[in-house]
Coordinates of N, CA and C in Angstrom, one line a residue:
X59 N 88.6 52.8 52.5 CA 87.5 53.4 54.0 C 87.8 52.7 55.1
X60 N 88.0 54.0 55.6 CA 88.6 54.3 57.3 C 87.0 52.8 58.2
X61 N 87.2 53.0 58.7 CA 86.1 51.7 60.2 C 87.1 52.0 62.1
X62 N 85.7 52.9 62.4 CA 86.0 53.4 63.5 C 84.6 52.3 63.7
X63 N 85.7 51.6 65.6 CA 84.9 51.0 66.5 C 84.6 51.7 67.7
X64 N 83.8 52.1 68.2 CA 83.3 51.7 69.4 C 82.8 51.5 70.7
X65 N 82.9 50.9 71.6 CA 83.0 49.9 72.6 C 82.5 50.8 73.6
X66 N 81.0 50.4 74.2 CA 80.8 51.1 75.5 C 79.9 50.4 76.6
X67 N 79.7 50.6 77.3 CA 78.9 50.1 78.5 C 77.4 49.9 78.0
X68 N 76.7 49.7 77.9 CA 75.1 49.9 78.0 C 74.8 50.7 78.9
X69 N 73.4 51.3 78.3 CA 72.6 52.1 79.3 C 72.8 54.0 78.8
X70 N 73.9 53.9 77.5 CA 73.3 55.4 77.5 C 72.0 55.6 76.5
X71 N 72.3 57.5 76.6 CA 71.0 57.5 76.1 C 71.1 57.2 73.5
X72 N 70.6 56.4 73.9 CA 70.6 56.0 71.9 C 70.6 57.2 71.3
X73 N 69.8 58.3 71.4 CA 69.8 60.2 70.5 C 71.6 60.4 70.9
X74 N 72.2 60.2 71.9 CA 73.2 60.5 71.9 C 74.2 59.9 71.6
X75 N 74.2 58.3 71.6 CA 75.3 57.8 71.0 C 74.8 57.9 69.3
X76 N 73.7 58.4 68.8 CA 73.3 57.9 67.7 C 74.2 59.4 66.9
X77 N 74.6 60.7 67.9 CA 74.7 62.2 67.9 C 76.6 61.5 67.4
X78 N 77.0 60.7 68.9 CA 78.9 60.4 69.0 C 79.0 60.1 67.4
X79 N 78.3 58.4 66.7 CA 79.0 58.1 66.2 C 78.6 59.0 64.4
X80 N 77.6 59.8 64.4 CA 77.6 61.0 63.6 C 78.7 62.5 63.7
X81 N 79.0 62.7 64.5 CA 80.5 63.3 65.1 C 81.6 63.0 64.8
X82 N 81.8 61.4 65.1 CA 83.4 60.8 64.7 C 82.9 60.2 63.1
X83 N 82.2 60.3 62.3 CA 82.5 60.1 61.1 C 82.8 61.5 60.4
X84 N 81.7 62.4 60.7 CA 82.7 63.5 60.0 C 83.6 64.4 60.7
X85 N 84.2 63.7 61.9 CA 85.7 64.7 62.4 C 86.4 63.3 61.4
X86 N 86.7 62.0 60.9 CA 87.4 61.4 60.1 C 87.5 61.5 58.9
X87 N 86.4 62.4 58.1 CA 85.9 62.7 56.9 C 86.7 64.0 56.9
X88 N 86.6 64.6 57.6 CA 87.2 66.2 57.6 C 89.3 65.7 57.5
X89 N 89.2 65.1 59.1 CA 90.8 65.1 59.2 C 91.8 64.2 57.8
X90 N 91.1 63.1 57.7 CA 91.4 62.5 56.0 C 91.4 62.5 55.2
X91 N 90.2 63.9 54.7 CA 89.8 64.6 53.4 C 89.2 63.6 52.5
X92 N 88.9 62.9 53.2 CA 88.1 61.5 52.6 C 86.3 61.9 52.4
X93 N 85.3 60.9 51.7 CA 84.0 61.3 51.5 C 83.6 60.7 52.5
X94 N 82.3 61.5 53.2 CA 81.6 60.8 54.6 C 81.1 59.6 54.8
X95 N 80.5 59.2 53.2 CA 80.1 58.4 52.4 C 81.5 56.9 52.5
X96 N 82.6 57.8 52.6 CA 83.5 55.7 52.8 C 83.7 55.9 54.5
X97 N 82.7 56.7 55.6 CA 83.9 56.2 56.8 C 82.4 55.1 57.1
X98 N 83.1 54.6 57.7 CA 82.5 54.1 58.4 C 82.3 53.8 60.5
X99 N 81.5 54.0 61.2 CA 81.5 53.8 62.3 C 80.2 53.2 62.9
X100 N 81.3 52.1 64.0 CA 79.9 51.2 64.5 C 80.4 51.6 66.6
X101 N 79.4 51.2 67.1 CA 79.1 51.6 68.2 C 78.5 49.5 68.4
X102 N 79.8 49.3 69.4 CA 79.0 48.1 70.3 C 78.7 48.6 71.7
X103 N 77.9 47.7 72.4 CA 77.5 47.7 73.6 C 77.6 46.5 74.6
X104 N 78.1 46.8 75.1 CA 78.9 45.4 76.2 C 77.7 45.8 77.7
X105 N 77.2 45.0 77.9 CA 76.2 45.0 79.3 C 77.5 45.0 80.0
X106 N 77.4 45.7 81.6 CA 78.5 46.0 82.1 C 78.6 44.8 83.8
X107 N 77.8 43.9 83.2 CA 78.8 42.8 83.9 C 79.7 41.5 83.1
X108 N 79.8 42.3 82.2 CA 80.6 41.6 81.4 C 82.2 42.5 81.1
X109 N 82.2 43.6 80.7 CA 82.9 44.8 81.1 C 84.0 44.8 82.5
X110 N 85.5 44.6 82.6 CA 86.0 45.2 83.9 C 86.8 46.2 84.0
X111 N 87.2 47.3 84.9 CA 88.2 48.2 84.6 C 89.5 47.4 85.7
X112 N 90.5 46.8 85.6 CA 90.8 45.7 86.1 C 90.6 44.6 86.7
X113 N 89.8 44.7 88.3 CA 89.5 43.4 88.6 C 87.5 43.7 88.7
X114 N 87.4 45.2 89.1 CA 85.9 45.0 88.7 C 85.3 46.2 87.9
X115 N 84.2 45.1 88.2 CA 82.8 45.3 86.9 C 81.9 46.3 87.0
X116 N 82.5 46.7 85.5 CA 81.9 48.7 85.7 C 80.5 48.2 86.1
X117 N 80.0 46.9 86.3 CA 78.4 46.5 87.3 C 78.5 47.2 88.9
X118 N 79.9 47.2 89.1 CA 79.8 46.8 90.5 C 80.4 48.6 90.8
X119 N 81.3 49.0 90.0 CA 81.3 50.3 89.5 C 80.0 51.8 89.4
X120 N 79.3 51.4 88.9 CA 78.0 51.8 88.6 C 77.5 51.3 89.4
X121 N 77.0 50.9 90.2 CA 76.7 50.4 92.0 C 77.0 51.2 93.2
X122 N 78.2 51.6 93.1 CA 78.5 51.8 94.1 C 79.3 53.7 93.8
X123 N 78.4 54.7 92.6 CA 78.5 55.7 92.2 C 78.1 56.7 92.7
X124 N 77.2 57.6 93.6 CA 76.4 58.2 94.1 C 75.2 58.5 92.9
X125 N 74.4 58.7 93.1 CA 73.4 58.9 92.3 C 72.8 60.9 92.1
X126 N 72.8 61.2 90.9 CA 72.4 62.6 90.5 C 71.1 63.7 91.5

């Protein structure tokens, strides 16, 4: 039974994350030629203050981005 873990910073729309999980499960099932019911996909949401890219916290990175 494959287990796929996706780690992401909090803040994404729940419905979009759920759709991502479903699509990943379908892709794993299809590419490994296994039943969909044997695939597990898990999303871990991490606070942006607890995630860095190099030495820059994601919370700092999010503040520096222009708003659309």
